[in-house]
Amino acid sequence: MSVKRIALFGSTGSIGTQCLDVIAANPDKFSAAILTAQTNDELLVQQALAFKPILVVIGDADKYQKVKNALAGTATQVLAGANALEEAAGTDVYDMMLAAIVGYAGLKPTLKAIEIKKNIALANKETLVVAGDIVMERAANAGVQILPVDSEHAAIFQCLVGEDNNPIEKIILTASGGPFLGKKPNWLVNVKRDHALQHPNWSMGAKISIDSATLMNKGLEMIEAKWLFHLKPNQIQVVVHPQSILHSMVQFEDGSMKAQMGLPDMKLPIQYAMAYPQRIKNAFPRYDFRKPNTLTFEEPDTRTFRNLLLATEALRKGGNMPCILNAANEIAVYAFLKNRIGFLDMTEVVERTMQKITFLEKPSLDDYFESDGEARSFAASLIQM
Ligand code: NAD
Ligand code: MG
């Protein structure tokens, strides 16, 4: 295969840096055409000097001159500011976007990439939570492939290879249960950010680490799965599997189930999405069934981790409800990370915002933008109190 030029949106994050590891290990297969970062200019410059992209974007416009000076004498062009992400996404210098920005901010650049018919390796699940109907419809109309990077969805995608016309009875998303598996609300009420950031199996960015601790991550993933695999809400089940070896399963109409397995390492789904339909040989550690190990499965404790119920409600209701849930959750998570609200307050903020914002059954893209803004202001007003 010829060298695939990757536009890596969110290159300084957990997914972004692991994507660059994959590119560095496979210079005959991939190059980095665009790199973007929000605030970490030093790492962005370091990455740009190593990977020589055509274009870099620093979101924080105050850092433009610093990045520009550091890359003077190189061929890399520098853009900065809020609109620069979309401008970069619309520049025809790449073959595939790896969407690894965190949160709602990933939506617009991804839509722009679809507009210029670039395939998307999608890590940014919030894009589908906010506007999954529009994103999937535009991708289908443009003939663009959306290849999931989220490990559960990458697992399901792999289980479906070769099953073109075989209907799915249901999918089973596995959840590690996060760092607080087995804990109850009277214990969780005292949890602080540093503890919540310690995930047992995965090393990830701050926002998704908190989402994993509250199980909101699994809720967002249910909504992500609905759009990726065209499922009805009652076809999506969640099971807790603390060892994170089975990355998810599909059950077909004959009752037969397929699962995709492996050690928890995001580089695997990242390189699968980037190289699809090929698999790339690598030296990543392998899971060994001969070693003593137990794989366990249990039902999630939704009485404690109520975010999963709220996300299920948003999934069932559809319309702008997942967008509202996501916006309120982003506000709540960042407030928790700043020690402004407690662990259980995050659920409260999301629930009250879902009750407050006007429900729209068939929102337009502008309606989604508006609902996002309204939900953010309302959620923020709850935190002021
Ligand atoms: P991270 O916080 O480590 O990195 C986020 C990246 O996005 C950084 O490069 C940052 O500069 C950029 N960014 C942040 N805010 C931005 C904004 N407002 N505008 C533009 N850029 C911005 O996050 P991560 O853990 O790498 O996660 C990225 C996405 O991938 C998330 O949507 C997450 O849910 C998803 N994901 C991550 C993992 C994982 O293992 N980390 C697994 C599955 C899915
Ligand atoms: Mg996941």
PDB file of N, CA and C and ligand atoms in Angstrom, residues 9-16 18 36-40 59 85 99-103 105-106 122-126 149-152 202-209 211 217 220-221 266 334, ligand 1:
ATOM      1  N   PHE A   9      -5.822  14.942  14.455  1.00  0.00           N
ATOM      2  CA  PHE A   9      -6.445  16.022  15.226  1.00  0.00           C
ATOM      3  C   PHE A   9      -6.447  15.627  16.703  1.00  0.00           C
ATOM      4  N   GLY A  10      -5.686  16.380  17.505  1.00  0.00           N
ATOM      5  CA  GLY A  10      -5.501  16.029  18.918  1.00  0.00           C
ATOM      6  C   GLY A  10      -4.231  15.220  19.106  1.00  0.00           C
ATOM      7  N   SER A  11      -3.138  15.694  18.461  1.00  0.00           N
ATOM      8  CA  SER A  11      -1.907  14.872  18.417  1.00  0.00           C
ATOM      9  C   SER A  11      -1.187  14.796  19.752  1.00  0.00           C
ATOM     10  N   THR A  12      -1.470  15.736  20.669  1.00  0.00           N
ATOM     11  CA  THR A  12      -0.727  15.743  21.939  1.00  0.00           C
ATOM     12  C   THR A  12      -1.424  14.937  23.031  1.00  0.00           C
ATOM     13  N   GLY A  13      -2.565  14.349  22.725  1.00  0.00           N
ATOM     14  CA  GLY A  13      -3.313  13.592  23.732  1.00  0.00           C
ATOM     15  C   GLY A  13      -2.871  12.147  23.819  1.00  0.00           C
ATOM     16  N   SER A  14      -3.597  11.402  24.621  1.00  0.00           N
ATOM     17  CA  SER A  14      -3.285   9.994  24.833  1.00  0.00           C
ATOM     18  C   SER A  14      -3.415   9.208  23.520  1.00  0.00           C
ATOM     19  N   ILE A  15      -4.532   9.371  22.815  1.00  0.00           N
ATOM     20  CA  ILE A  15      -4.701   8.693  21.525  1.00  0.00           C
ATOM     21  C   ILE A  15      -3.721   9.270  20.499  1.00  0.00           C
ATOM     22  N   GLY A  16      -3.582  10.592  20.495  1.00  0.00           N
ATOM     23  CA  GLY A  16      -2.712  11.248  19.509  1.00  0.00           C
ATOM     24  C   GLY A  16      -1.276  10.755  19.588  1.00  0.00           C
ATOM     25  N   GLN A  18      -0.190   7.975  20.874  1.00  0.00           N
ATOM     26  CA  GLN A  18      -0.103   6.553  20.504  1.00  0.00           C
ATOM     27  C   GLN A  18      -0.231   6.373  18.987  1.00  0.00           C
ATOM     28  N   THR A  36      -2.521  18.677  15.325  1.00  0.00           N
ATOM     29  CA  THR A  36      -3.174  19.779  16.032  1.00  0.00           C
ATOM     30  C   THR A  36      -3.136  19.568  17.538  1.00  0.00           C
ATOM     31  N   ALA A  37      -3.020  20.681  18.270  1.00  0.00           N
ATOM     32  CA  ALA A  37      -3.048  20.634  19.735  1.00  0.00           C
ATOM     33  C   ALA A  37      -3.772  21.869  20.234  1.00  0.00           C
ATOM     34  N   GLN A  38      -4.356  21.768  21.405  1.00  0.00           N
ATOM     35  CA  GLN A  38      -5.061  22.918  21.960  1.00  0.00           C
ATOM     36  C   GLN A  38      -4.114  23.844  22.717  1.00  0.00           C
ATOM     37  N   THR A  39      -3.354  23.313  23.686  1.00  0.00           N
ATOM     38  CA  THR A  39      -2.525  24.176  24.537  1.00  0.00           C
ATOM     39  C   THR A  39      -1.057  23.754  24.598  1.00  0.00           C
ATOM     40  N   ASN A  40      -0.781  22.489  24.417  1.00  0.00           N
ATOM     41  CA  ASN A  40       0.583  21.994  24.645  1.00  0.00           C
ATOM     42  C   ASN A  40       1.481  22.298  23.443  1.00  0.00           C
ATOM     43  N   GLY A  59      -4.454  25.502  18.928  1.00  0.00           N
ATOM     44  CA  GLY A  59      -5.771  26.078  19.213  1.00  0.00           C
ATOM     45  C   GLY A  59      -5.677  27.385  19.971  1.00  0.00           C
ATOM     46  N   LEU A  85      -8.975  24.910  13.066  1.00  0.00           N
ATOM     47  CA  LEU A  85      -9.170  23.457  13.007  1.00  0.00           C
ATOM     48  C   LEU A  85      -9.983  23.076  11.779  1.00  0.00           C
ATOM     49  N   ALA A  99      -9.525  11.332  14.240  1.00  0.00           N
ATOM     50  CA  ALA A  99     -10.231  12.312  15.063  1.00  0.00           C
ATOM     51  C   ALA A  99      -9.996  11.972  16.531  1.00  0.00           C
ATOM     52  N   ALA A 100      -8.992  12.618  17.140  1.00  0.00           N
ATOM     53  CA  ALA A 100      -8.599  12.296  18.519  1.00  0.00           C
ATOM     54  C   ALA A 100      -8.643  13.514  19.431  1.00  0.00           C
ATOM     55  N   ILE A 101      -9.438  14.514  19.024  1.00  0.00           N
ATOM     56  CA  ILE A 101      -9.725  15.630  19.932  1.00  0.00           C
ATOM     57  C   ILE A 101     -10.716  15.109  20.957  1.00  0.00           C
ATOM     58  N   VAL A 102     -10.680  15.651  22.173  1.00  0.00           N
ATOM     59  CA  VAL A 102     -11.650  15.208  23.174  1.00  0.00           C
ATOM     60  C   VAL A 102     -12.856  16.143  23.185  1.00  0.00           C
ATOM     61  N   GLY A 103     -14.046  15.558  23.281  1.00  0.00           N
ATOM     62  CA  GLY A 103     -15.260  16.344  23.496  1.00  0.00           C
ATOM     63  C   GLY A 103     -15.891  16.909  22.232  1.00  0.00           C
ATOM     64  N   ALA A 105     -15.637  19.616  20.834  1.00  0.00           N
ATOM     65  CA  ALA A 105     -14.733  20.358  19.934  1.00  0.00           C
ATOM     66  C   ALA A 105     -14.319  19.533  18.723  1.00  0.00           C
ATOM     67  N   GLY A 106     -14.472  18.219  18.796  1.00  0.00           N
ATOM     68  CA  GLY A 106     -14.077  17.367  17.672  1.00  0.00           C
ATOM     69  C   GLY A 106     -15.102  17.320  16.551  1.00  0.00           C
ATOM     70  N   LEU A 122     -12.195   7.210  13.887  1.00  0.00           N
ATOM     71  CA  LEU A 122     -12.880   8.025  14.893  1.00  0.00           C
ATOM     72  C   LEU A 122     -12.610   7.552  16.326  1.00  0.00           C
ATOM     73  N   ALA A 123     -11.820   8.345  17.057  1.00  0.00           N
ATOM     74  CA  ALA A 123     -11.661   8.095  18.497  1.00  0.00           C
ATOM     75  C   ALA A 123     -12.665   8.954  19.262  1.00  0.00           C
ATOM     76  N   ASN A 124     -12.937  10.151  18.721  1.00  0.00           N
ATOM     77  CA  ASN A 124     -13.783  11.132  19.400  1.00  0.00           C
ATOM     78  C   ASN A 124     -15.254  10.695  19.412  1.00  0.00           C
ATOM     79  N   LYS A 125     -15.636   9.942  20.450  1.00  0.00           N
ATOM     80  CA  LYS A 125     -16.998   9.396  20.512  1.00  0.00           C
ATOM     81  C   LYS A 125     -18.050  10.483  20.652  1.00  0.00           C
ATOM     82  N   GLU A 126     -17.663  11.632  21.265  1.00  0.00           N
ATOM     83  CA  GLU A 126     -18.636  12.699  21.500  1.00  0.00           C
ATOM     84  C   GLU A 126     -19.237  13.207  20.185  1.00  0.00           C
ATOM     85  N   VAL A 149     -12.233   3.758  16.468  1.00  0.00           N
ATOM     86  CA  VAL A 149     -10.979   3.545  17.207  1.00  0.00           C
ATOM     87  C   VAL A 149     -11.283   3.136  18.646  1.00  0.00           C
ATOM     88  N   ASP A 150     -12.406   3.587  19.175  1.00  0.00           N
ATOM     89  CA  ASP A 150     -12.815   3.194  20.520  1.00  0.00           C
ATOM     90  C   ASP A 150     -12.739   1.661  20.576  1.00  0.00           C
ATOM     91  N   SER A 151     -12.093   1.111  21.604  1.00  0.00           N
ATOM     92  CA  SER A 151     -11.729  -0.316  21.568  1.00  0.00           C
ATOM     93  C   SER A 151     -12.952  -1.226  21.454  1.00  0.00           C
ATOM     94  N   GLU A 152     -14.056  -0.873  22.127  1.00  0.00           N
ATOM     95  CA  GLU A 152     -15.256  -1.715  22.081  1.00  0.00           C
ATOM     96  C   GLU A 152     -15.848  -1.725  20.669  1.00  0.00           C
ATOM     97  N   TRP A 202      -6.337   1.095  31.736  1.00  0.00           N
ATOM     98  CA  TRP A 202      -6.010   1.943  30.596  1.00  0.00           C
ATOM     99  C   TRP A 202      -5.407   3.253  31.100  1.00  0.00           C
ATOM    100  N   SER A 203      -4.428   3.787  30.371  1.00  0.00           N
ATOM    101  CA  SER A 203      -3.911   5.111  30.681  1.00  0.00           C
ATOM    102  C   SER A 203      -4.463   6.061  29.619  1.00  0.00           C
ATOM    103  N   MET A 204      -5.325   6.995  30.042  1.00  0.00           N
ATOM    104  CA  MET A 204      -6.075   7.806  29.071  1.00  0.00           C
ATOM    105  C   MET A 204      -6.063   9.268  29.489  1.00  0.00           C
ATOM    106  N   GLY A 205      -6.635  10.122  28.645  1.00  0.00           N
ATOM    107  CA  GLY A 205      -6.779  11.533  28.982  1.00  0.00           C
ATOM    108  C   GLY A 205      -7.699  11.716  30.188  1.00  0.00           C
ATOM    109  N   ALA A 206      -7.654  12.935  30.774  1.00  0.00           N
ATOM    110  CA  ALA A 206      -8.377  13.187  32.022  1.00  0.00           C
ATOM    111  C   ALA A 206      -9.887  13.016  31.868  1.00  0.00           C
ATOM    112  N   LYS A 207     -10.453  13.559  30.788  1.00  0.00           N
ATOM    113  CA  LYS A 207     -11.917  13.543  30.673  1.00  0.00           C
ATOM    114  C   LYS A 207     -12.450  12.119  30.569  1.00  0.00           C
ATOM    115  N   ILE A 208     -11.871  11.316  29.707  1.00  0.00           N
ATOM    116  CA  ILE A 208     -12.380   9.943  29.551  1.00  0.00           C
ATOM    117  C   ILE A 208     -12.075   9.103  30.801  1.00  0.00           C
ATOM    118  N   SER A 209     -11.027   9.443  31.526  1.00  0.00           N
ATOM    119  CA  SER A 209     -10.742   8.706  32.766  1.00  0.00           C
ATOM    120  C   SER A 209     -11.853   8.947  33.785  1.00  0.00           C
ATOM    121  N   ASP A 211     -14.929   9.899  32.999  1.00  0.00           N
ATOM    122  CA  ASP A 211     -16.109   9.242  32.428  1.00  0.00           C
ATOM    123  C   ASP A 211     -16.091   7.736  32.698  1.00  0.00           C
ATOM    124  N   ASN A 217     -18.733   7.005  30.433  1.00  0.00           N
ATOM    125  CA  ASN A 217     -18.051   6.573  29.217  1.00  0.00           C
ATOM    126  C   ASN A 217     -18.832   5.447  28.530  1.00  0.00           C
ATOM    127  N   LEU A 220     -21.935   6.859  26.894  1.00  0.00           N
ATOM    128  CA  LEU A 220     -21.618   7.531  25.626  1.00  0.00           C
ATOM    129  C   LEU A 220     -21.350   6.479  24.551  1.00  0.00           C
ATOM    130  N   GLU A 221     -20.716   5.387  24.959  1.00  0.00           N
ATOM    131  CA  GLU A 221     -20.390   4.331  23.984  1.00  0.00           C
ATOM    132  C   GLU A 221     -21.634   3.593  23.485  1.00  0.00           C
ATOM    133  N   MET A 266      -4.444   0.602  23.322  1.00  0.00           N
ATOM    134  CA  MET A 266      -5.151   1.358  22.284  1.00  0.00           C
ATOM    135  C   MET A 266      -4.419   1.382  20.946  1.00  0.00           C
ATOM    136  N   TYR A 334     -15.359  18.765  33.938  1.00  0.00           N
ATOM    137  CA  TYR A 334     -14.303  19.766  34.116  1.00  0.00           C
ATOM    138  C   TYR A 334     -14.437  20.459  35.478  1.00  0.00           C
TER     139      TYR A 334
HETATM  140  P1  NAD B   1      -6.574  13.744  25.778  1.00  0.00           P
HETATM  141  O1  NAD B   1      -7.148  14.713  26.735  1.00  0.00           O
HETATM  142  O2  NAD B   1      -5.388  12.956  26.190  1.00  0.00           O
HETATM  143  O3  NAD B   1      -6.177  14.513  24.425  1.00  0.00           O
HETATM  144  C1  NAD B   1      -7.067  15.377  23.808  1.00  0.00           C
HETATM  145  C2  NAD B   1      -6.440  16.050  22.592  1.00  0.00           C
HETATM  146  O4  NAD B   1      -7.401  16.976  22.081  1.00  0.00           O
HETATM  147  C3  NAD B   1      -5.180  16.861  22.899  1.00  0.00           C
HETATM  148  O5  NAD B   1      -4.304  16.783  21.804  1.00  0.00           O
HETATM  149  C4  NAD B   1      -5.705  18.299  23.037  1.00  0.00           C
HETATM  150  O6  NAD B   1      -4.763  19.273  22.663  1.00  0.00           O
HETATM  151  C5  NAD B   1      -6.885  18.310  22.095  1.00  0.00           C
HETATM  152  N1  NAD B   1      -7.950  19.197  22.550  1.00  0.00           N
HETATM  153  C6  NAD B   1      -8.494  19.265  23.785  1.00  0.00           C
HETATM  154  N2  NAD B   1      -9.463  20.196  23.834  1.00  0.00           N
HETATM  155  C7  NAD B   1      -9.540  20.734  22.599  1.00  0.00           C
HETATM  156  C8  NAD B   1     -10.335  21.760  22.030  1.00  0.00           C
HETATM  157  N3  NAD B   1     -11.263  22.436  22.730  1.00  0.00           N
HETATM  158  N4  NAD B   1     -10.135  22.063  20.739  1.00  0.00           N
HETATM  159  C9  NAD B   1      -9.207  21.406  20.015  1.00  0.00           C
HETATM  160  N5  NAD B   1      -8.421  20.426  20.500  1.00  0.00           N
HETATM  161  C10 NAD B   1      -8.586  20.104  21.778  1.00  0.00           C
HETATM  162  O7  NAD B   1      -7.761  12.794  25.324  1.00  0.00           O
HETATM  163  P2  NAD B   1      -7.687  11.265  24.844  1.00  0.00           P
HETATM  164  O8  NAD B   1      -7.731  10.385  26.015  1.00  0.00           O
HETATM  165  O9  NAD B   1      -6.594  11.097  23.847  1.00  0.00           O
HETATM  166  O10 NAD B   1      -9.106  11.112  24.129  1.00  0.00           O
HETATM  167  C11 NAD B   1      -9.381  11.668  22.860  1.00  0.00           C
HETATM  168  C12 NAD B   1     -10.716  11.140  22.357  1.00  0.00           C
HETATM  169  O11 NAD B   1     -10.601   9.741  22.145  1.00  0.00           O
HETATM  170  C13 NAD B   1     -11.870  11.315  23.357  1.00  0.00           C
HETATM  171  O12 NAD B   1     -13.040  11.609  22.664  1.00  0.00           O
HETATM  172  C14 NAD B   1     -11.966   9.964  24.033  1.00  0.00           C
HETATM  173  O13 NAD B   1     -13.264   9.675  24.477  1.00  0.00           O
HETATM  174  C15 NAD B   1     -11.576   9.033  22.894  1.00  0.00           C
HETATM  175  N6  NAD B   1     -11.006   7.758  23.351  1.00  0.00           N
HETATM  176  C16 NAD B   1      -9.857   7.754  24.075  1.00  0.00           C
HETATM  177  C17 NAD B   1      -9.315   6.558  24.527  1.00  0.00           C
HETATM  178  C18 NAD B   1      -8.017   6.519  25.295  1.00  0.00           C
HETATM  179  O14 NAD B   1      -7.521   5.436  25.596  1.00  0.00           O
HETATM  180  N7  NAD B   1      -7.417   7.636  25.638  1.00  0.00           N
HETATM  181  C19 NAD B   1      -9.983   5.364  24.258  1.00  0.00           C
HETATM  182  C20 NAD B   1     -11.158   5.404  23.516  1.00  0.00           C
HETATM  183  C21 NAD B   1     -11.663   6.611  23.054  1.00  0.00           C
END
